[in-house]
Tab-separated table of C-alpha atoms and ligand atoms in Angstrom:
chain	number	residue	atom	x	y	z
A	1	MET	CA	-70.319	13.794	-54.480
A	2	ASP	CA	-66.781	12.438	-54.378
A	3	ARG	CA	-64.122	14.630	-52.849
A	4	CYS	CA	-60.935	15.243	-54.751
A	5	PRO	CA	-58.168	13.089	-53.228
A	6	ARG	CA	-55.738	15.056	-51.101
A	7	ALA	CA	-52.260	15.301	-52.501
A	8	ALA	CA	-49.814	13.259	-50.412
A	9	ALA	CA	-47.662	16.335	-49.801
A	10	THR	CA	-50.505	18.062	-47.935
A	11	VAL	CA	-50.976	15.274	-45.344
A	12	ALA	CA	-48.956	16.395	-42.321
A	13	THR	CA	-49.441	13.337	-40.080
A	14	ARG	CA	-48.846	9.817	-41.270
A	15	GLN	CA	-49.296	6.361	-39.772
A	16	GLY	CA	-47.564	3.217	-40.917
A	17	ILE	CA	-47.702	-0.482	-40.006
A	18	GLY	CA	-44.823	-2.933	-40.109
A	19	TYR	CA	-44.524	-6.683	-39.575
A	20	ASP	CA	-41.649	-9.135	-39.529
A	21	PHE	CA	-41.074	-12.840	-38.920
A	22	HIS	CA	-37.826	-14.767	-38.571
A	23	ARG	CA	-36.853	-18.349	-37.889
A	24	LEU	CA	-34.922	-18.909	-34.670
A	25	VAL	CA	-31.832	-21.051	-35.223
A	26	VAL	CA	-28.775	-22.051	-33.232
A	27	ARG	CA	-25.543	-20.054	-33.383
A	28	ARG	CA	-27.267	-16.755	-34.042
A	29	PRO	CA	-27.384	-13.907	-31.501
A	30	PHE	CA	-30.865	-13.080	-30.232
A	31	VAL	CA	-31.158	-9.351	-30.867
A	32	LEU	CA	-34.198	-7.095	-30.399
A	33	ALA	CA	-33.791	-3.417	-31.257
A	34	GLY	CA	-30.064	-4.016	-30.959
A	35	VAL	CA	-30.355	-5.403	-27.414
A	36	LEU	CA	-28.586	-8.740	-27.016
A	37	VAL	CA	-30.719	-11.262	-25.100
A	38	PRO	CA	-28.877	-14.396	-23.914
A	39	PHE	CA	-30.548	-17.407	-25.578
A	40	ALA	CA	-29.559	-20.633	-27.354
A	41	ARG	CA	-31.083	-19.523	-30.673
A	42	GLY	CA	-31.437	-16.302	-32.591
A	43	PRO	CA	-33.217	-14.924	-35.662
A	44	LEU	CA	-31.917	-16.190	-39.009
A	45	GLY	CA	-31.510	-13.457	-41.615
A	46	HIS	CA	-29.256	-11.842	-44.176
A	47	SER	CA	-28.961	-8.880	-41.830
A	48	ASP	CA	-28.869	-9.418	-38.069
A	49	GLY	CA	-32.490	-10.605	-38.334
A	50	ASP	CA	-33.745	-8.129	-35.719
A	51	PRO	CA	-37.521	-8.491	-36.222
A	52	LEU	CA	-38.524	-5.562	-34.017
A	53	ALA	CA	-36.186	-3.127	-35.764
A	54	HIS	CA	-37.333	-4.386	-39.159
A	55	ALA	CA	-41.019	-3.990	-38.289
A	56	VAL	CA	-40.407	-0.426	-37.061
A	57	ALA	CA	-38.423	0.506	-40.190
A	58	ASP	CA	-41.140	-0.942	-42.438
A	59	ALA	CA	-43.789	1.004	-40.524
A	60	MET	CA	-41.897	4.247	-41.204
A	61	LEU	CA	-41.599	3.431	-44.892
A	62	GLY	CA	-45.271	2.477	-45.020
A	63	SER	CA	-46.270	5.838	-43.579
A	64	LEU	CA	-44.500	7.505	-46.497
A	65	GLY	CA	-45.683	5.119	-49.197
A	66	ALA	CA	-41.983	4.504	-49.746
A	67	GLY	CA	-41.871	0.732	-50.248
A	68	ASP	CA	-40.279	-1.607	-47.713
A	69	ILE	CA	-36.893	-2.463	-46.248
A	70	GLY	CA	-36.560	-5.361	-48.701
A	71	GLU	CA	-36.367	-2.741	-51.459
A	72	LEU	CA	-34.054	-0.372	-49.597
A	73	PHE	CA	-31.746	-3.049	-48.195
A	74	PRO	CA	-32.047	-6.035	-50.587
A	75	ASP	CA	-30.923	-9.352	-49.114
A	76	ARG	CA	-29.107	-10.114	-52.394
A	77	ASP	CA	-26.770	-7.171	-51.754
A	78	PRO	CA	-23.643	-8.109	-49.774
A	79	ALA	CA	-23.421	-4.492	-48.577
A	80	PHE	CA	-26.282	-5.211	-46.186
A	81	ARG	CA	-25.015	-8.547	-44.902
A	82	GLY	CA	-25.201	-8.595	-41.117
A	83	MET	CA	-26.452	-5.002	-40.993
A	84	ALA	CA	-27.693	-4.079	-37.536
A	85	GLY	CA	-31.421	-3.517	-37.185
A	86	LEU	CA	-30.865	-0.187	-35.454
A	87	GLU	CA	-28.754	0.940	-38.414
A	88	ILE	CA	-31.657	0.045	-40.713
A	89	ILE	CA	-33.916	2.207	-38.519
A	90	ARG	CA	-31.424	5.083	-38.639
A	91	ARG	CA	-31.117	4.869	-42.430
A	92	THR	CA	-34.883	4.655	-42.829
A	93	ARG	CA	-35.262	7.683	-40.568
A	94	ALA	CA	-32.844	9.535	-42.859
A	95	VAL	CA	-35.020	8.614	-45.867
A	96	ALA	CA	-38.048	9.988	-44.002
A	97	ARG	CA	-36.207	13.172	-43.076
A	98	GLU	CA	-35.349	13.766	-46.749
A	99	ARG	CA	-39.090	13.678	-47.373
A	100	GLY	CA	-39.713	16.090	-44.503
A	101	PHE	CA	-41.042	13.565	-41.956
A	102	VAL	CA	-39.860	12.495	-38.514
A	103	PRO	CA	-41.185	9.725	-36.236
A	104	VAL	CA	-43.081	11.032	-33.187
A	105	GLN	CA	-44.522	7.862	-31.655
A	106	VAL	CA	-44.315	4.094	-32.088
A	107	ASP	CA	-46.211	1.133	-30.689
A	108	THR	CA	-44.987	-2.432	-31.044
A	109	VAL	CA	-45.725	-6.078	-30.260
A	110	VAL	CA	-43.135	-8.866	-30.127
A	111	VAL	CA	-44.541	-12.411	-30.369
A	112	CYS	CA	-42.152	-14.960	-28.916
A	113	GLN	CA	-42.481	-18.024	-26.680
A	114	ALA	CA	-38.967	-17.920	-25.242
A	115	PRO	CA	-36.794	-16.406	-23.866
A	116	ALA	CA	-38.663	-14.292	-21.338
A	117	LEU	CA	-38.253	-10.729	-22.566
A	118	SER	CA	-39.661	-8.640	-19.717
A	119	PRO	CA	-36.237	-8.172	-18.042
A	120	PHE	CA	-35.069	-6.472	-21.248
A	121	ARG	CA	-38.059	-4.181	-21.711
A	122	ARG	CA	-36.390	-1.007	-20.479
A	123	ALA	CA	-33.240	-1.590	-22.558
A	124	ILE	CA	-35.265	-2.317	-25.699
A	125	VAL	CA	-37.514	0.737	-25.251
A	126	THR	CA	-34.467	2.945	-24.637
A	127	ALA	CA	-32.707	1.583	-27.732
A	128	LEU	CA	-35.758	2.059	-29.954
A	129	ALA	CA	-36.333	5.582	-28.647
A	130	GLY	CA	-32.697	6.461	-29.286
A	131	ALA	CA	-32.718	5.126	-32.857
A	132	LEU	CA	-35.979	6.970	-33.592
A	133	GLY	CA	-34.973	10.177	-31.832
A	134	ILE	CA	-38.076	10.210	-29.621
A	135	ASP	CA	-38.826	10.168	-25.911
A	136	PRO	CA	-38.937	6.622	-24.411
A	137	GLY	CA	-42.397	7.513	-23.079
A	138	LEU	CA	-43.604	7.499	-26.689
A	139	VAL	CA	-42.431	3.941	-27.355
A	140	GLY	CA	-44.962	1.143	-26.746
A	141	LEU	CA	-43.679	-2.421	-26.363
A	142	LYS	CA	-45.740	-5.515	-25.607
A	143	PHE	CA	-44.578	-9.092	-25.323
A	144	LYS	CA	-46.952	-11.891	-26.299
A	145	THR	CA	-46.672	-15.652	-26.672
A	146	THR	CA	-48.794	-17.970	-28.810
A	147	GLU	CA	-49.550	-20.192	-25.787
A	148	GLY	CA	-47.223	-22.851	-27.124
A	149	LEU	CA	-48.927	-23.174	-30.493
A	150	GLY	CA	-47.361	-23.076	-33.949
A	151	PRO	CA	-43.725	-22.442	-34.893
A	152	ILE	CA	-43.494	-19.463	-32.537
A	153	GLY	CA	-44.919	-21.548	-29.709
A	154	ARG	CA	-42.327	-24.266	-30.361
A	155	GLY	CA	-39.571	-21.659	-30.085
A	156	ARG	CA	-38.704	-21.926	-33.783
A	157	ALA	CA	-39.710	-18.423	-34.811
A	158	ILE	CA	-40.347	-14.889	-33.645
A	159	SER	CA	-42.475	-12.110	-35.076
A	160	ALA	CA	-43.000	-8.418	-34.449
A	161	PHE	CA	-45.578	-5.760	-35.298
A	162	ALA	CA	-45.134	-1.987	-35.260
A	163	VAL	CA	-47.301	1.060	-35.816
A	164	VAL	CA	-45.596	4.421	-36.160
A	165	VAL	CA	-46.868	7.992	-36.296
A	166	MET	CA	-44.844	10.449	-38.377
A	167	GLU	CA	-45.143	14.225	-38.578
A	168	ASN	CA	-44.201	16.675	-41.229
A	169	GLN	CA	-41.470	19.047	-40.047
B	1	LIG	MG1	-36.548	-9.093	-41.003
């Protein structure tokens, strides 16, 4: 016999997934979770194009069934032009808090051929943890390439994935 569906308000732990993809173009800063990485190209976007921050924010919204950052921060709205990715995370966290939820853990993957990101791992983890209000030990961050294949492999694009766990407070 089918169970009655649980009301959303009674689910105390939530998971969400987020994904983002940006072109890499010249004369744009290369920013990941607000950390500036010296490189000849950077993500193109209406905001700062920070794919890791955007994936994390979308994961939070997904956990709440609250749409996506394209709805919250439309790229047609000049108010969000150049908005920092970490600010988008902070605002999304505020939306979650209004609904009674806080992030407790996040895991992420950044897919990028170049530049080498490992030297920036600690700074990126620290920045993400700070924006989410969680311990850096609860932030996962992996760097992958596409072994030279496709637009990411040619250094023309970057993508990021995030999974977040949220708890009712
Ligand atoms: Mg984006």
